[in-house]
PDB file of C-alpha atoms and ligand atoms in Angstrom:
ATOM      1  CA  MET A  26       3.364  36.443 -14.244  1.00 74.00           C
ATOM      2  CA  GLY A  27       4.913  37.960 -17.523  1.00 73.00           C
ATOM      3  CA  GLN A  28       4.046  38.338 -20.517  1.00 73.00           C
ATOM      4  CA  ALA A  29       5.099  38.168 -24.354  1.00 70.00           C
ATOM      5  CA  GLU A  30       3.627  38.591 -27.577  1.00 70.00           C
ATOM      6  CA  THR A  31       3.148  36.256 -30.736  1.00 69.00           C
ATOM      7  CA  GLU A  32       1.239  36.132 -33.699  1.00 69.00           C
ATOM      8  CA  GLY A  33      -0.693  39.201 -32.250  1.00 75.00           C
ATOM      9  CA  ARG A  34      -1.591  36.955 -29.796  1.00 77.00           C
ATOM     10  CA  THR A  35      -0.624  37.647 -25.471  1.00 77.00           C
ATOM     11  CA  VAL A  36       1.849  34.588 -24.086  1.00 78.00           C
ATOM     12  CA  MET A  37       1.546  34.607 -20.395  1.00 87.00           C
ATOM     13  CA  MET A  38       4.367  33.042 -19.020  1.00 90.00           C
ATOM     14  CA  PRO A  39       3.764  31.719 -15.412  1.00 96.00           C
ATOM     15  CA  ARG A  40       6.075  32.372 -12.904  1.00 97.00           C
ATOM     16  CA  ILE A  41       6.758  29.432  -9.496  1.00 98.00           C
ATOM     17  CA  GLY A  42       4.610  31.143  -6.752  1.00 98.00           C
ATOM     18  CA  ASP A  43       1.985  31.713  -9.566  1.00 98.00           C
ATOM     19  CA  ASP A  44      -2.029  31.534  -9.215  1.00 98.00           C
ATOM     20  CA  ALA A  45      -2.007  28.035 -12.401  1.00 98.00           C
ATOM     21  CA  PRO A  46      -3.825  29.957 -14.465  1.00 98.00           C
ATOM     22  CA  SER A  47      -8.025  28.864 -14.398  1.00 98.00           C
ATOM     23  CA  PHE A  48      -8.718  26.230 -17.554  1.00 98.00           C
ATOM     24  CA  GLU A  49     -11.578  24.124 -19.220  1.00 98.00           C
ATOM     25  CA  ALA A  50     -10.572  22.159 -21.791  1.00 98.00           C
ATOM     26  CA  ALA A  51     -11.965  19.147 -24.004  1.00 98.00           C
ATOM     27  CA  THR A  52      -9.379  15.811 -23.101  1.00 99.00           C
ATOM     28  CA  SER A  53      -8.855  12.822 -25.811  1.00 98.00           C
ATOM     29  CA  GLN A  54     -10.863  11.703 -22.670  1.00 98.00           C
ATOM     30  CA  GLY A  55     -13.804  14.069 -22.119  1.00 98.00           C
ATOM     31  CA  ASN A  56     -14.276  18.155 -20.954  1.00 98.00           C
ATOM     32  CA  ILE A  57     -12.318  18.603 -18.166  1.00 98.00           C
ATOM     33  CA  ASP A  58     -11.722  21.844 -15.866  1.00 98.00           C
ATOM     34  CA  LEU A  59      -8.943  22.846 -13.185  1.00 98.00           C
ATOM     35  CA  LYS A  60     -11.069  23.730 -10.302  1.00 98.00           C
ATOM     36  CA  ASP A  61     -11.793  19.452 -10.572  1.00 98.00           C
ATOM     37  CA  TYR A  62      -7.780  18.925  -9.443  1.00 98.00           C
ATOM     38  CA  SER A  63      -7.738  20.709  -6.252  1.00 98.00           C
ATOM     39  CA  GLY A  64      -7.109  19.705  -3.879  1.00 98.00           C
ATOM     40  CA  LYS A  65      -4.335  17.104  -5.391  1.00 98.00           C
ATOM     41  CA  TRP A  66      -1.010  17.422  -6.788  1.00 99.00           C
ATOM     42  CA  LEU A  67      -1.443  17.720 -10.997  1.00 99.00           C
ATOM     43  CA  VAL A  68       1.359  17.444 -13.790  1.00 99.00           C
ATOM     44  CA  LEU A  69       0.181  18.932 -16.479  1.00 99.00           C
ATOM     45  CA  PHE A  70       3.056  18.711 -19.628  1.00 99.00           C
ATOM     46  CA  SER A  71       2.530  19.089 -22.966  1.00 98.00           C
ATOM     47  CA  HIS A  72       3.953  18.167 -25.869  1.00 98.00           C
ATOM     48  CA  PRO A  73       5.050  18.509 -29.613  1.00 98.00           C
ATOM     49  CA  SER A  74       2.798  16.847 -32.322  1.00 98.00           C
ATOM     50  CA  ASP A  75       1.098  13.702 -32.031  1.00 98.00           C
ATOM     51  CA  PHE A  76       2.598  11.307 -33.940  1.00 98.00           C
ATOM     52  CA  THR A  77       6.098  11.549 -33.773  1.00 98.00           C
ATOM     53  CA  PRO A  78       8.705   9.720 -32.377  1.00 98.00           C
ATOM     54  CA  VAL A  79      10.257  11.447 -29.530  1.00 98.00           C
ATOM     55  CA  CYS A  80       6.774  11.814 -27.162  1.00 98.00           C
ATOM     56  CA  THR A  81       5.823   9.035 -28.658  1.00 98.00           C
ATOM     57  CA  THR A  82       9.112   7.433 -26.422  1.00 98.00           C
ATOM     58  CA  GLU A  83       7.348  10.122 -23.201  1.00 98.00           C
ATOM     59  CA  PHE A  84       4.396   9.613 -23.714  1.00 98.00           C
ATOM     60  CA  VAL A  85       4.516   5.729 -23.051  1.00 98.00           C
ATOM     61  CA  GLU A  86       7.100   6.514 -19.777  1.00 98.00           C
ATOM     62  CA  PHE A  87       4.818   9.030 -18.272  1.00 99.00           C
ATOM     63  CA  GLN A  88       2.016   6.142 -18.103  1.00 99.00           C
ATOM     64  CA  LYS A  89       4.730   3.750 -16.295  1.00 98.00           C
ATOM     65  CA  ILE A  90       4.658   6.616 -14.491  1.00 98.00           C
ATOM     66  CA  TYR A  91       1.034   7.760 -13.787  1.00 98.00           C
ATOM     67  CA  PRO A  92       0.535   4.791 -11.062  1.00 98.00           C
ATOM     68  CA  GLU A  93       3.144   6.481  -9.109  1.00 98.00           C
ATOM     69  CA  LEU A  94       2.085   9.559  -9.074  1.00 98.00           C
ATOM     70  CA  LYS A  95      -1.727   8.425  -8.653  1.00 98.00           C
ATOM     71  CA  GLN A  96      -0.314   7.098  -5.228  1.00 98.00           C
ATOM     72  CA  MET A  97       0.648  10.616  -4.345  1.00 98.00           C
ATOM     73  CA  ASN A  98      -2.304  11.973  -4.728  1.00 98.00           C
ATOM     74  CA  THR A  99      -0.851  13.845  -7.607  1.00 99.00           C
ATOM     75  CA  GLU A 100      -2.585  13.442 -11.278  1.00 98.00           C
ATOM     76  CA  LEU A 101      -1.153  14.534 -15.272  1.00 99.00           C
ATOM     77  CA  ILE A 102      -2.942  16.084 -17.930  1.00 99.00           C
ATOM     78  CA  GLY A 103      -0.985  15.814 -21.902  1.00 99.00           C
ATOM     79  CA  LEU A 104      -1.170  18.197 -24.302  1.00 98.00           C
ATOM     80  CA  SER A 105      -0.129  19.731 -27.423  1.00 98.00           C
ATOM     81  CA  VAL A 106      -2.770  21.679 -30.343  1.00 98.00           C
ATOM     82  CA  ASP A 107      -3.371  18.515 -32.151  1.00 98.00           C
ATOM     83  CA  SER A 108      -7.284  17.544 -32.793  1.00 98.00           C
ATOM     84  CA  VAL A 109      -9.146  15.444 -29.967  1.00 98.00           C
ATOM     85  CA  PRO A 110      -9.515  12.346 -33.646  1.00 98.00           C
ATOM     86  CA  SER A 111      -5.773  13.292 -33.465  1.00 98.00           C
ATOM     87  CA  HIS A 112      -5.602  12.194 -29.655  1.00 98.00           C
ATOM     88  CA  ILE A 113      -7.592   8.824 -30.282  1.00 98.00           C
ATOM     89  CA  ALA A 114      -5.726   7.776 -33.471  1.00 98.00           C
ATOM     90  CA  TRP A 115      -2.553   8.603 -32.029  1.00 99.00           C
ATOM     91  CA  ILE A 116      -3.142   6.682 -28.146  1.00 98.00           C
ATOM     92  CA  ARG A 117      -4.840   3.163 -29.892  1.00 98.00           C
ATOM     93  CA  SER A 118      -1.540   3.431 -32.039  1.00 98.00           C
ATOM     94  CA  ILE A 119       0.984   3.640 -28.954  1.00 98.00           C
ATOM     95  CA  GLU A 120      -1.308   0.399 -27.322  1.00 98.00           C
ATOM     96  CA  GLU A 121      -1.047  -1.458 -30.886  1.00 98.00           C
ATOM     97  CA  ASN A 122       3.073  -0.659 -30.993  1.00 98.00           C
ATOM     98  CA  PHE A 123       3.379  -0.761 -27.282  1.00 98.00           C
ATOM     99  CA  ASN A 124       1.094  -2.272 -25.730  1.00 98.00           C
ATOM    100  CA  THR A 125       0.239   0.279 -23.799  1.00 98.00           C
ATOM    101  CA  THR A 126      -2.425   1.724 -22.467  1.00 98.00           C
ATOM    102  CA  ILE A 127      -2.728   6.241 -21.938  1.00 98.00           C
ATOM    103  CA  GLY A 128      -4.821   6.700 -18.603  1.00 98.00           C
ATOM    104  CA  PHE A 129      -4.304   9.848 -18.678  1.00 98.00           C
ATOM    105  CA  PRO A 130      -6.369  12.222 -20.345  1.00 99.00           C
ATOM    106  CA  VAL A 131      -4.718  15.163 -23.501  1.00 99.00           C
ATOM    107  CA  ILE A 132      -5.692  18.221 -23.883  1.00 99.00           C
ATOM    108  CA  ALA A 133      -6.420  18.984 -27.059  1.00 98.00           C
ATOM    109  CA  ASP A 134      -5.387  22.660 -27.412  1.00 98.00           C
ATOM    110  CA  LEU A 135      -6.335  23.123 -31.191  1.00 98.00           C
ATOM    111  CA  ASP A 136      -7.107  27.179 -31.080  1.00 97.00           C
ATOM    112  CA  LYS A 137      -3.918  27.381 -28.274  1.00 96.00           C
ATOM    113  CA  GLU A 138      -5.759  28.662 -25.465  1.00 96.00           C
ATOM    114  CA  VAL A 139      -4.184  26.715 -22.719  1.00 98.00           C
ATOM    115  CA  SER A 140      -0.318  26.523 -24.287  1.00 97.00           C
ATOM    116  CA  MET A 141      -0.929  30.685 -24.343  1.00 95.00           C
ATOM    117  CA  LYS A 142      -2.389  31.415 -20.798  1.00 96.00           C
ATOM    118  CA  TYR A 143       0.754  28.529 -19.667  1.00 98.00           C
ATOM    119  CA  GLY A 144       3.587  30.533 -22.464  1.00 96.00           C
ATOM    120  CA  MET A 145       4.232  26.463 -23.713  1.00 97.00           C
ATOM    121  CA  ILE A 146       5.184  28.461 -26.994  1.00 94.00           C
ATOM    122  CA  MET A 147       8.330  28.789 -26.974  1.00 92.00           C
ATOM    123  CA  PRO A 148       7.656  31.227 -30.823  1.00 89.00           C
ATOM    124  CA  GLY A 149      11.639  31.010 -31.562  1.00 90.00           C
ATOM    125  CA  GLU A 150      11.402  27.543 -31.499  1.00 93.00           C
ATOM    126  CA  SER A 151       8.679  26.750 -32.929  1.00 93.00           C
ATOM    127  CA  GLN A 152       5.721  28.951 -34.270  1.00 89.00           C
ATOM    128  CA  VAL A 153       2.845  26.331 -33.905  1.00 92.00           C
ATOM    129  CA  GLU A 154       4.269  23.482 -31.763  1.00 96.00           C
ATOM    130  CA  THR A 155       4.383  23.748 -28.483  1.00 97.00           C
ATOM    131  CA  SER A 156       7.274  23.033 -27.068  1.00 97.00           C
ATOM    132  CA  ARG A 157       7.941  20.261 -23.607  1.00 98.00           C
ATOM    133  CA  ALA A 158       6.832  22.690 -20.781  1.00 98.00           C
ATOM    134  CA  VAL A 159       5.907  20.575 -17.553  1.00 98.00           C
ATOM    135  CA  PHE A 160       4.066  22.610 -14.725  1.00 98.00           C
ATOM    136  CA  ILE A 161       4.095  21.133 -10.745  1.00 98.00           C
ATOM    137  CA  ILE A 162       0.597  22.132  -9.479  1.00 98.00           C
ATOM    138  CA  ASP A 163      -0.328  22.303  -5.718  1.00 98.00           C
ATOM    139  CA  PRO A 164      -3.197  21.373  -4.426  1.00 98.00           C
ATOM    140  CA  ASP A 165      -3.699  25.287  -3.477  1.00 98.00           C
ATOM    141  CA  GLN A 166      -3.695  25.237  -7.618  1.00 98.00           C
ATOM    142  CA  LYS A 167      -0.905  27.709  -7.272  1.00 98.00           C
ATOM    143  CA  ILE A 168       2.672  26.859  -9.782  1.00 98.00           C
ATOM    144  CA  ARG A 169       5.080  24.577  -7.708  1.00 98.00           C
ATOM    145  CA  SER A 170       7.748  24.141 -10.058  1.00 98.00           C
ATOM    146  CA  ILE A 171       8.293  24.427 -14.512  1.00 98.00           C
ATOM    147  CA  ILE A 172      10.879  22.818 -16.191  1.00 98.00           C
ATOM    148  CA  TYR A 173      10.730  23.122 -19.968  1.00 98.00           C
ATOM    149  CA  TYR A 174      12.484  20.965 -22.295  1.00 97.00           C
ATOM    150  CA  PRO A 175      13.980  21.924 -25.877  1.00 96.00           C
ATOM    151  CA  LEU A 176      10.567  19.506 -28.904  1.00 97.00           C
ATOM    152  CA  THR A 177      14.505  17.652 -29.939  1.00 96.00           C
ATOM    153  CA  THR A 178      15.152  16.148 -25.864  1.00 98.00           C
ATOM    154  CA  GLY A 179      12.622  14.073 -23.731  1.00 98.00           C
ATOM    155  CA  ARG A 180      12.307  14.379 -20.409  1.00 98.00           C
ATOM    156  CA  ASN A 181      12.857  12.228 -18.017  1.00 98.00           C
ATOM    157  CA  MET A 182      10.841  10.983 -15.684  1.00 98.00           C
ATOM    158  CA  GLN A 183      12.765   9.844 -12.502  1.00 98.00           C
ATOM    159  CA  GLU A 184      13.800  13.539 -12.785  1.00 98.00           C
ATOM    160  CA  ILE A 185       9.863  14.858 -12.357  1.00 98.00           C
ATOM    161  CA  LEU A 186       8.854  12.298  -9.466  1.00 98.00           C
ATOM    162  CA  ARG A 187      11.224  13.172  -7.330  1.00 98.00           C
ATOM    163  CA  LEU A 188       9.973  16.442  -8.105  1.00 98.00           C
ATOM    164  CA  VAL A 189       7.187  16.053  -7.007  1.00 98.00           C
ATOM    165  CA  LYS A 190       8.260  13.780  -4.371  1.00 98.00           C
ATOM    166  CA  ALA A 191      10.802  16.625  -2.953  1.00 98.00           C
ATOM    167  CA  LEU A 192       7.953  19.631  -3.484  1.00 98.00           C
ATOM    168  CA  GLN A 193       5.123  17.104  -1.160  1.00 98.00           C
ATOM    169  CA  THR A 194       8.611  16.896   0.889  1.00 98.00           C
ATOM    170  CA  THR A 195       8.524  19.849   2.044  1.00 98.00           C
ATOM    171  CA  ASP A 196       5.274  20.303   2.653  1.00 98.00           C
ATOM    172  CA  GLU A 197       5.171  18.412   5.221  1.00 98.00           C
ATOM    173  CA  HIS A 198       7.964  17.658   6.327  1.00 97.00           C
ATOM    174  CA  GLY A 199       9.088  21.868   6.349  1.00 96.00           C
ATOM    175  CA  VAL A 200      12.276  21.685   4.767  1.00 97.00           C
ATOM    176  CA  SER A 201      14.973  22.247   1.693  1.00 98.00           C
ATOM    177  CA  THR A 202      15.954  19.047  -0.040  1.00 98.00           C
ATOM    178  CA  PRO A 203      19.888  18.747  -1.152  1.00 98.00           C
ATOM    179  CA  ALA A 204      21.372  18.100  -4.806  1.00 98.00           C
ATOM    180  CA  ASN A 205      19.965  14.621  -5.782  1.00 98.00           C
ATOM    181  CA  TRP A 206      18.001  13.512  -3.095  1.00 98.00           C
ATOM    182  CA  GLN A 207      16.167  11.098  -3.441  1.00 98.00           C
ATOM    183  CA  GLU A 208      13.525   9.926  -0.414  1.00 96.00           C
ATOM    184  CA  GLY A 209      14.256   8.632   2.977  1.00 96.00           C
ATOM    185  CA  ASP A 210      18.320  10.871   1.860  1.00 98.00           C
ATOM    186  CA  LYS A 211      18.423  13.712   5.025  1.00 98.00           C
ATOM    187  CA  GLY A 212      17.211  16.597   4.301  1.00 98.00           C
ATOM    188  CA  VAL A 213      18.652  20.615   4.739  1.00 97.00           C
ATOM    189  CA  VAL A 214      16.984  22.665   7.898  1.00 96.00           C
ATOM    190  CA  SER A 215      15.624  25.980   6.702  1.00 94.00           C
ATOM    191  CA  PRO A 216      19.731  28.628   7.519  1.00 93.00           C
ATOM    192  CA  PRO A 217      19.790  30.618  10.531  1.00 95.00           C
ATOM    193  CA  LYS A 218      18.259  34.071  10.782  1.00 94.00           C
ATOM    194  CA  SER A 219      20.202  35.427  12.905  1.00 96.00           C
ATOM    195  CA  GLN A 220      23.418  36.017  14.159  1.00 95.00           C
ATOM    196  CA  GLU A 221      21.182  34.175  17.577  1.00 95.00           C
ATOM    197  CA  GLU A 222      20.541  31.969  15.968  1.00 95.00           C
ATOM    198  CA  ALA A 223      23.379  30.220  13.773  1.00 95.00           C
ATOM    199  CA  ALA A 224      25.244  30.721  17.363  1.00 95.00           C
ATOM    200  CA  GLU A 225      22.421  28.137  18.851  1.00 95.00           C
ATOM    201  CA  ARG A 226      22.613  25.971  15.141  1.00 95.00           C
ATOM    202  CA  SER A 227      25.830  23.876  16.771  1.00 94.00           C
ATOM    203  CA  GLN A 228      23.863  22.972  19.998  1.00 94.00           C
ATOM    204  CA  GLU A 229      20.198  21.292  18.220  1.00 93.00           C
ATOM    205  CA  ASP A 230      18.867  18.737  19.004  1.00 94.00           C
ATOM    206  CA  GLY A 231      19.289  15.899  16.266  1.00 94.00           C
ATOM    207  CA  ILE A 232      19.923  17.750  13.097  1.00 96.00           C
ATOM    208  CA  GLU A 233      23.710  16.856  11.409  1.00 96.00           C
ATOM    209  CA  TYR A 234      25.231  19.908  11.795  1.00 96.00           C
ATOM    210  CA  ILE A 235      28.256  20.550   9.675  1.00 96.00           C
ATOM    211  CA  ASP A 236      28.807  24.107   9.731  1.00 96.00           C
ATOM    212  CA  TRP A 237      26.374  26.954  11.682  1.00 96.00           C
ATOM    213  CA  TYR A 238      24.907  27.919   7.401  1.00 96.00           C
ATOM    214  CA  ILE A 239      24.093  23.981   6.271  1.00 97.00           C
ATOM    215  CA  SER A 240      22.536  21.048   8.574  1.00 97.00           C
ATOM    216  CA  LYS A 241      20.476  18.686   8.530  1.00 97.00           C
ATOM    217  CA  LYS A 242      18.152  16.180   9.759  1.00 97.00           C
ATOM    218  CA  ASP A 243      16.693  12.453   9.222  1.00 96.00           C
ATOM    219  CA  ILE A 244      12.720  12.888   7.436  1.00 93.00           C
TER     220      ILE A 244
HETATM  221  C1  BEZ B  17       9.295  14.077 -31.938  1.00 89.01           C
HETATM  222  O1  BEZ B  17       8.539  13.885 -30.700  1.00 89.01           O
HETATM  223  O2  BEZ B  17      10.235  14.742 -32.304  1.00 89.01           O
HETATM  224  C2  BEZ B  17       9.408  15.638 -32.392  1.00 89.01           C
HETATM  225  C3  BEZ B  17       8.427  16.585 -32.199  1.00 89.01           C
HETATM  226  C4  BEZ B  17       7.972  18.242 -32.915  1.00 89.01           C
HETATM  227  C5  BEZ B  17      10.066  17.891 -32.882  1.00 89.01           C
HETATM  228  C6  BEZ B  17      11.601  17.131 -32.776  1.00 89.01           C
HETATM  229  C7  BEZ B  17      10.936  15.991 -32.766  1.00 89.01           C
END
């Protein structure tokens, strides 16, 4: 776990492979504890601020992918440094203006407790708002992927879905996933670890052999 200082406070910078920092937090749906998400995948994301335009478009789109995430045993939690009443008011406004009911909880991280633990504040960009961070946490509560976007750029929901699916596919089938991989595409077989394995690779059944270091297989 890396760390940095801002406003005299320690900002933890979790990395891929670290245990997800524990937290209990107040949300738009009551109090939650990270521990209660054990056994499920989790997409934990931060947004800069309630009642801002790009964040509003993101919330509508996060809600659209939420049913698909649930089908993938994956929960979704939002976070900003706004209060619970602010979250409630904004969620009601989204419902009115976009006919969209936000079904996932949104953490009210007023004291920045969770955002500091997850390195969601980028002081060079904003001292007060959380950046657009996405943490993908696996059922063992390990951080498996981290995405950061700047304040001014809305995230791509299809990429978040693709990333969760790719991580789950790797766990289930023991393959890596190539560039632009989509569900149904072949996976990449681990490269050989010895000259002997390299020599044997071309003879292996059930793989698409391209060269000794790159082969694919159906999954
Ligand atoms: C927005 O969501 O539109 C936004 C929030 C903070 C900074 C810039 C844009």
